[in-house]
Short mmCIF file of C-alpha atoms and ligand atoms in Angstrom, two decimals:
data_model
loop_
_atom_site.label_atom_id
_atom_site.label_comp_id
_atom_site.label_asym_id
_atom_site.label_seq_id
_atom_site.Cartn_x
_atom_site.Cartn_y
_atom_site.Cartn_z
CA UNK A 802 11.99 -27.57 -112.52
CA UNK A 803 11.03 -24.35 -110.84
CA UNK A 804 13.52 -22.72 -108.11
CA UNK A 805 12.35 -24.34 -104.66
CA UNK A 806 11.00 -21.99 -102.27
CA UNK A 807 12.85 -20.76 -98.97
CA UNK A 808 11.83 -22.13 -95.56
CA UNK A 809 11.15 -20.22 -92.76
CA UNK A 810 11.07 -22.33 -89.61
CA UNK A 811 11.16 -19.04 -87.21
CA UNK A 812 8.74 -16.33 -86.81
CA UNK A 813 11.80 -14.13 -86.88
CA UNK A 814 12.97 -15.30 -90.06
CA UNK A 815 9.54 -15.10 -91.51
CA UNK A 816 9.21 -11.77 -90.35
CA UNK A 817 12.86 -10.33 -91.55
CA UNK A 818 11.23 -11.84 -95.15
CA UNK A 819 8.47 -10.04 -94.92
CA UNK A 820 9.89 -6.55 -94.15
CA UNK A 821 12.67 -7.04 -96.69
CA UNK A 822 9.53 -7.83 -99.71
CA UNK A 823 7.65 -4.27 -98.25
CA UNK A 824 11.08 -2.22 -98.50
CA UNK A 825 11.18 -3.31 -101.95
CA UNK A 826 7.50 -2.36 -102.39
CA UNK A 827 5.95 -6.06 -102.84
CA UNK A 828 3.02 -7.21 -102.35
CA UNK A 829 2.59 -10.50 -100.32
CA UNK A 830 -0.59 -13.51 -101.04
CA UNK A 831 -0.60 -16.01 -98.03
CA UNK A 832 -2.22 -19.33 -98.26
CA UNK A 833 -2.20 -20.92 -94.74
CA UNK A 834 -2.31 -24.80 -94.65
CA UNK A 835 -1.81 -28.33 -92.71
CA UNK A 836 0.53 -29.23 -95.53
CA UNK A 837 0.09 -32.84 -97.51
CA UNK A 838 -0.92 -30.40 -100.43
CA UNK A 839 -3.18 -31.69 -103.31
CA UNK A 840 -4.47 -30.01 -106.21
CA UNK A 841 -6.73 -28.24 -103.89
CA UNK A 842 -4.37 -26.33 -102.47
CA UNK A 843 -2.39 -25.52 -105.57
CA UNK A 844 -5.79 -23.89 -106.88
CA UNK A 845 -5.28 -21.77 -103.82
CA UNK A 846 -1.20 -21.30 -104.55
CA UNK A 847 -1.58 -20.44 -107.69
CA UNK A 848 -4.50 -17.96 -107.17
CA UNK A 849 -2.61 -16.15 -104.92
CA UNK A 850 0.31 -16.08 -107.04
CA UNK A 851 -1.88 -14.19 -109.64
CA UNK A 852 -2.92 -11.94 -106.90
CA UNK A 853 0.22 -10.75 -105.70
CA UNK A 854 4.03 -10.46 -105.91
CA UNK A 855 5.26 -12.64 -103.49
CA UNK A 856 3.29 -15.64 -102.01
CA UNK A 857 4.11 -17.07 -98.75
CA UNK A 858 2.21 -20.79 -97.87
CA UNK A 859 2.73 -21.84 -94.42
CA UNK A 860 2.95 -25.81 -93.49
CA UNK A 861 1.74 -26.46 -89.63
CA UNK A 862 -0.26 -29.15 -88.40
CA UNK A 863 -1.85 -26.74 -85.35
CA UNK A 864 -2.27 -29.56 -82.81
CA UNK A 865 -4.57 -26.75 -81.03
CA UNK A 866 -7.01 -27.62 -83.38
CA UNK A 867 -7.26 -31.23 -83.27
CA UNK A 868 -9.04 -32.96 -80.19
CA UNK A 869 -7.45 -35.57 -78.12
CA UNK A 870 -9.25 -38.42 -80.06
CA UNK A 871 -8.46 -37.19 -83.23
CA UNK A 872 -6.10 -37.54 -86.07
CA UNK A 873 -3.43 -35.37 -85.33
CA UNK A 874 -0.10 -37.73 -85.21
CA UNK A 875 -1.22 -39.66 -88.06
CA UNK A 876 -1.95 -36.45 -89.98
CA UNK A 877 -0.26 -37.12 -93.36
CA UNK A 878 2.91 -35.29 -93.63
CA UNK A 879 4.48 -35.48 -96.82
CA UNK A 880 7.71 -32.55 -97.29
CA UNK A 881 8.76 -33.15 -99.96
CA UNK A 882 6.31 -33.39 -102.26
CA UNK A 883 4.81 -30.42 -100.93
CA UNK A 884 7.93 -28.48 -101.96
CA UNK A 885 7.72 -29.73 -105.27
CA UNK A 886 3.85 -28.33 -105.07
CA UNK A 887 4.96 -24.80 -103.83
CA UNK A 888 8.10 -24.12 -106.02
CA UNK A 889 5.35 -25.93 -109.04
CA UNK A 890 3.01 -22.79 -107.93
CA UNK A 891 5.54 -19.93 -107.81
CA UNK A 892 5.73 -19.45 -103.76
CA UNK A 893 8.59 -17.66 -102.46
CA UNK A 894 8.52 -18.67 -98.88
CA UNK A 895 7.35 -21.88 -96.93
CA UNK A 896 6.71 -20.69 -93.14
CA UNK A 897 6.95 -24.33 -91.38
CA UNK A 898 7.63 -23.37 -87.78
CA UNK A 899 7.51 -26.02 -85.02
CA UNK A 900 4.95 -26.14 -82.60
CA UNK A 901 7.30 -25.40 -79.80
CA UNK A 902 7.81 -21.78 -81.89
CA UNK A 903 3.79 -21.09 -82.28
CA UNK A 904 3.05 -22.02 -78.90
CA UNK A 905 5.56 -21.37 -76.60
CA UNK A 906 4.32 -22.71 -72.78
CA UNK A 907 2.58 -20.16 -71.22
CA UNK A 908 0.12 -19.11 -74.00
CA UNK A 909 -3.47 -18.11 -72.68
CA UNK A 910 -4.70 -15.85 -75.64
CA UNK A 911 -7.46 -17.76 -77.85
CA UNK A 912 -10.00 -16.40 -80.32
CA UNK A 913 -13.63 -17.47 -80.55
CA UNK A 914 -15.87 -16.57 -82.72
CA UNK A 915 -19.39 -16.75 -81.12
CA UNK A 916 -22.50 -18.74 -82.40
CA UNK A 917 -20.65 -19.55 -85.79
CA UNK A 918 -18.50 -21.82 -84.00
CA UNK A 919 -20.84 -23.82 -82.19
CA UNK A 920 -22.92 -25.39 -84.49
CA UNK A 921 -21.73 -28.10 -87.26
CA UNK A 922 -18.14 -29.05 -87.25
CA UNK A 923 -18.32 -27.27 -84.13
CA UNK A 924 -20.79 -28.94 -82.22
CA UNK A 925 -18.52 -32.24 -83.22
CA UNK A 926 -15.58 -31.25 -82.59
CA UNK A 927 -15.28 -29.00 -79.80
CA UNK A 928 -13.07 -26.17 -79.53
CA UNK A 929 -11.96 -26.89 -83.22
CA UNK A 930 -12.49 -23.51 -84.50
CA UNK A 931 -10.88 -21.83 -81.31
CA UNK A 932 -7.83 -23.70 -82.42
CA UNK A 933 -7.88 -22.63 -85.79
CA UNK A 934 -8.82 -19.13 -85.48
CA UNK A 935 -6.31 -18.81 -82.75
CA UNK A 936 -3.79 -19.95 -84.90
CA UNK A 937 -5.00 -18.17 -88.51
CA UNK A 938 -5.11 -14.95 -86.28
CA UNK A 939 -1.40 -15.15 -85.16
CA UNK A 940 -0.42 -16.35 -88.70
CA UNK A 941 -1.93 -13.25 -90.05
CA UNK A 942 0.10 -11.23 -87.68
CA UNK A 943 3.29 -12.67 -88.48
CA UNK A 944 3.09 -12.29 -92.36
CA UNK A 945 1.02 -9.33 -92.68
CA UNK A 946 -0.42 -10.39 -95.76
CA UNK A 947 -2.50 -7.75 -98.17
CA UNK A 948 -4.43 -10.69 -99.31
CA UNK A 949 -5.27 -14.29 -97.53
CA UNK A 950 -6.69 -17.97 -99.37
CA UNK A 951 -8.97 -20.25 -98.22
CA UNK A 952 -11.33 -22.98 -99.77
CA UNK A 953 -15.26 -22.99 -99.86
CA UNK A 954 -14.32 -26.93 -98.73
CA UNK A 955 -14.13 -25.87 -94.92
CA UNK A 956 -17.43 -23.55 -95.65
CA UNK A 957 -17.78 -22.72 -92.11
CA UNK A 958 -13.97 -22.33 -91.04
CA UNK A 959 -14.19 -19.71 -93.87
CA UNK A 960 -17.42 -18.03 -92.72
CA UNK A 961 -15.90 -17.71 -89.24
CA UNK A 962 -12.68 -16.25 -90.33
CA UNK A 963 -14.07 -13.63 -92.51
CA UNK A 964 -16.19 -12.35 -89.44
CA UNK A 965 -12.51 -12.50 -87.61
CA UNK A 966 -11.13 -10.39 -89.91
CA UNK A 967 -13.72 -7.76 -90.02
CA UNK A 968 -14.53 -7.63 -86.08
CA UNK A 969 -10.67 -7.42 -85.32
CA UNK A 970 -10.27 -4.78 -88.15
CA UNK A 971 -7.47 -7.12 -89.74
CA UNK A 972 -5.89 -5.24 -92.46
CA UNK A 973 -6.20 -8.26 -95.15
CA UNK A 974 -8.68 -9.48 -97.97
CA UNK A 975 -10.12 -12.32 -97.74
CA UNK A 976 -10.86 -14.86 -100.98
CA UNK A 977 -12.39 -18.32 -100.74
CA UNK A 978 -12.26 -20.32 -103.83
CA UNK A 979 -14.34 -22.74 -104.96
CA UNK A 980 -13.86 -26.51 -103.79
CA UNK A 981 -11.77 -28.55 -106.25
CA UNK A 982 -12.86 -31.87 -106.51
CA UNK A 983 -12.24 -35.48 -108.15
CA UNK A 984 -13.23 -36.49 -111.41
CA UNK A 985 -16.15 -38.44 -109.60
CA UNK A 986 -16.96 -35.60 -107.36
CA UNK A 987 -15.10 -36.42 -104.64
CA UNK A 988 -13.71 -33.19 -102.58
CA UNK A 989 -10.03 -33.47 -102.32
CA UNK A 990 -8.52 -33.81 -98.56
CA UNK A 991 -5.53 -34.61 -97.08
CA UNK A 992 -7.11 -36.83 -95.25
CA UNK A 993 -8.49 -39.23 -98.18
CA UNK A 994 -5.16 -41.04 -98.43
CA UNK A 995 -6.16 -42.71 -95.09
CA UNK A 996 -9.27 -44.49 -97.65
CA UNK A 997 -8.83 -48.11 -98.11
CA UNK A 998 -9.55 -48.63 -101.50
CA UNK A 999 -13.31 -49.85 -101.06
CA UNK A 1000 -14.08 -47.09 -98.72
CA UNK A 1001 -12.39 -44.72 -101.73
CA UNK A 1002 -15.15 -46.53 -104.08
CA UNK A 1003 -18.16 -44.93 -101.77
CA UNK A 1004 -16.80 -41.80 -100.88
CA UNK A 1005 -17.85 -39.71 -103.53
CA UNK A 1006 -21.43 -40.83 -102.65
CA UNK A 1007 -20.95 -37.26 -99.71
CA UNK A 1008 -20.93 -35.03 -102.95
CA UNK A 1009 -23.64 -37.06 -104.93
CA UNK A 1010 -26.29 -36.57 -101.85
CA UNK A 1011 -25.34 -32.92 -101.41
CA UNK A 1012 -25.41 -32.77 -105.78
CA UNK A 1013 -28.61 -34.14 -105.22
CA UNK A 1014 -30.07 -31.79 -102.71
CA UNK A 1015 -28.80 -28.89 -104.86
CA UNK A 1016 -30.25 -30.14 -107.95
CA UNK A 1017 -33.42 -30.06 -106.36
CA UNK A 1018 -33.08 -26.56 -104.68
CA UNK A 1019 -32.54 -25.26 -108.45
CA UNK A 1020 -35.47 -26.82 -109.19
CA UNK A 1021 -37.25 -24.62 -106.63
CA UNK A 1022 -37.71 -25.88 -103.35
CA UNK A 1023 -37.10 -23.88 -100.79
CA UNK A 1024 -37.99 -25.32 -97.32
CA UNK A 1025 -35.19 -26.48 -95.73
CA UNK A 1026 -36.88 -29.22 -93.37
CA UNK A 1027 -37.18 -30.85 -97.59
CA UNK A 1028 -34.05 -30.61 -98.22
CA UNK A 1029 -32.48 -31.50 -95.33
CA UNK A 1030 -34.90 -34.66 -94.65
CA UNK A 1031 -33.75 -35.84 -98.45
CA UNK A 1032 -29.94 -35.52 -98.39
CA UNK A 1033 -29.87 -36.93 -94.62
CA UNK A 1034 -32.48 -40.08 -96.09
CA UNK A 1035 -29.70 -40.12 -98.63
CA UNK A 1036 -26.72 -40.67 -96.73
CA UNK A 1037 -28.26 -42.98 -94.24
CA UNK A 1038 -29.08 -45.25 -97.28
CA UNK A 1039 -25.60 -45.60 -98.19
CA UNK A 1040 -23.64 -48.92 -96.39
CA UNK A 1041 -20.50 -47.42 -95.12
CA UNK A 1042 -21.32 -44.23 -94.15
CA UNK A 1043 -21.88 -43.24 -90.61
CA UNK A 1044 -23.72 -39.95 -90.59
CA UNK A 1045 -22.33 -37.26 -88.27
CA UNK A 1046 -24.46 -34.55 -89.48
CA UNK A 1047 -26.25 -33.07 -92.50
CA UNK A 1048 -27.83 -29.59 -92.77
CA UNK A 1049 -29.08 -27.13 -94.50
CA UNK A 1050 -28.67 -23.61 -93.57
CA UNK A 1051 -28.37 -20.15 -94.32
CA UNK A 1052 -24.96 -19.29 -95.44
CA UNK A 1053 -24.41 -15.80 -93.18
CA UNK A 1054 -25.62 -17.13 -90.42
CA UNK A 1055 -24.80 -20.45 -90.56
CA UNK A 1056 -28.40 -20.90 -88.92
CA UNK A 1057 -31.13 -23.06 -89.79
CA UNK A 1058 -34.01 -21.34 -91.10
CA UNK A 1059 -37.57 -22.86 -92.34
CA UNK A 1060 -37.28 -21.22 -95.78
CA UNK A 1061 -34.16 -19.90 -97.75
CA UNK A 1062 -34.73 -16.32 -98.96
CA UNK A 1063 -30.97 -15.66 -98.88
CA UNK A 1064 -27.93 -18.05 -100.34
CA UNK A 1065 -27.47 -21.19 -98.22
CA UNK A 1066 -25.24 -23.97 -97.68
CA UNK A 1067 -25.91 -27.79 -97.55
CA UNK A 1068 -23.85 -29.76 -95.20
CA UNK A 1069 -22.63 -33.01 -93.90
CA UNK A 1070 -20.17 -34.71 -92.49
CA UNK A 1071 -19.75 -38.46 -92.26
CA UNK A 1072 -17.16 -41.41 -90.77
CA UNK A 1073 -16.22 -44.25 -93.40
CA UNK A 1074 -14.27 -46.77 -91.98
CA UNK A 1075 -11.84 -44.49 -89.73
CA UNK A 1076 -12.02 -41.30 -92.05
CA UNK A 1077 -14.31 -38.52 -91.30
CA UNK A 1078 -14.96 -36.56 -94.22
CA UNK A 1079 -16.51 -32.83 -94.81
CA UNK A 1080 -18.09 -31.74 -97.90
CA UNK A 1081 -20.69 -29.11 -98.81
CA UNK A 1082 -22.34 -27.21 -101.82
CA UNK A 1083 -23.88 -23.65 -102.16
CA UNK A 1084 -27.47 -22.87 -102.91
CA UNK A 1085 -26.86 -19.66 -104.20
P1 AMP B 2277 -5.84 -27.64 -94.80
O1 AMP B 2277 -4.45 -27.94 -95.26
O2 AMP B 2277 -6.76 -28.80 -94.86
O3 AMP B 2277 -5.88 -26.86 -93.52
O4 AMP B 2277 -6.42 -26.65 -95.91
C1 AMP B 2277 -5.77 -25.45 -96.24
C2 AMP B 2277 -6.68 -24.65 -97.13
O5 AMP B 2277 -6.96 -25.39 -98.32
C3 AMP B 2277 -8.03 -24.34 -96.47
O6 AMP B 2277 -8.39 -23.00 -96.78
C4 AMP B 2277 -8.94 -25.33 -97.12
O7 AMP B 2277 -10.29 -24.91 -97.16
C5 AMP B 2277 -8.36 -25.41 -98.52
N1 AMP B 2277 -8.78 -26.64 -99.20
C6 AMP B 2277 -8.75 -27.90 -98.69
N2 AMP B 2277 -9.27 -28.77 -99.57
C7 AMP B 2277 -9.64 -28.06 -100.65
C8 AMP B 2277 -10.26 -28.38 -101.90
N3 AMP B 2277 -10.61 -29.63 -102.21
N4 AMP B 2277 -10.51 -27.38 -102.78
C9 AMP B 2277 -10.17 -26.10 -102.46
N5 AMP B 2277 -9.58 -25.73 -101.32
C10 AMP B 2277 -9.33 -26.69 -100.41
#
């Protein structure tokens, strides 16, 4: 089996590692995440293990990103097996702080990212992103990373951080890779081991409407009011599924338009049973 990596559980620590890899002249890959890793994440681990030297993954479930009604103290924490993914990957360091250590009381400093955080996920969950680009921002300052991961899964979380990172000037490259899915198509989450097994049956059906609406954008259409009437006619037809929303947008702006002359994104979010799930495709 491959050596486990180190923990860091203090922004000191994590730090100290971090100046010790740049005396030696390394260069560092970070792949932030809420932990209860899946193959998804490994795509990301080991990416960024190609990339760079050393790779540091952090593990936090950032409660500031999770609203009161939400999941956050039955969001799946699994340790060990997500040690087994890292050292598996070639990481070097785990930073898996406490909350207590991120957010000491007192904190007032957030970071928003206007317009791109109000629509979508952001329109349903309010002050999500503010939460997680508060948290990806201090992240970034703690391990300095020449290059950061994230997945094309959260489309939008990645849109918003890459205009972060180029309207504070942070000194990092940014790589999204592609969502890894299923065999049936279905996007792996953490959150799909709260499925029962007959809600695990439908859920693929979120990538077969958004498969759908693609197909038919490669076939040529172009108006999104099409697009988005089929995959949301789509989703509504399937038992199960409570639509939160479905769109179709441009991909920069995250805005809708009436016709796509640039890339754009279909996306939707539903609830099944007690599990909301995200998914979305590219219409390049
Ligand atoms: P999370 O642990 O859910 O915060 O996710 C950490 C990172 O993994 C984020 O950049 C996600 O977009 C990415 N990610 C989550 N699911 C997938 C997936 N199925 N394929 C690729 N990346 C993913």
């Amino acid at each position: 089996m491959a050596d486990l990596p180190s923990v860091c559980a203090t922004i000191a620590e994590m730090r100290a590692v971090v100046r010790a890899q740049r005396v030696a002249g390394k260069t560092i890959a970070f792949v932030p995440t809420m932990g209860a890793l899946h193959r998804g994440h490994a795509a990301l681990l080991h990416a960024a293990h190609q990339q760079a030297d050393h790779v540091v993954a952090s593990i936090f479930v950032n409660p500031t990103q999770f609203g009161p009604h939400e999941d956050f103290h039955r969001y799946p924490r699994t340790w060990e097996a997500d040690l087994a993914v890292c050292a598996d990957a070639g990481v070097g360091h785990i930073f898996a702080p406490s909350a207590e250590e991120m957010y000491p009381p007192g904190a007032r400093t957030g970071v928003e990212v206007a317009k791109l955080q109000d629509q979508l996920e952001g329109l349903s969950r309010p002050g999500h992103f503010r939460g997680v680009c508060t948290i990806v921002l201090k992240l970034l300052n703690i391990v300095t990373p020449d290059t950061v991961f994230f997945g094309q899964k959260d489309a939008q979380q990645a849109r918003i951080i890459r205009q972060m990172i180029h309207d504070l000037n942070l000194p990092v490259e940014m790589i999204v890779l592609p969502t890894v899915r299923e065999p049936d198509g279905l996007a792996l989450s953490s959150r799909n081991q709260y499925l029962s097994p007959a809600e695990r049956a439908i859920a693929p059906q979120l990538y077969r409407c958004l498969a759908d609406v693609q197909a038919r954008y490669h076939e040529g259409e172009r108006q999104t009011s099409a697009l988005e009437a089929e995959l949301r006619s789509e989703l509504l037809d399937i038992t199960g599924f409570r639509l939160d929303y479905a769109h179709v947008v441009e991909a920069d702006t995250l805005m809708t338009v009436d016709c796509l002359h640039k890339p754009g994104l279909a996306l939707a979010a539903i609830t099944l049973g007690t599990t909301r799930l995200i998914d979305n495709v590219t219409l390049p």
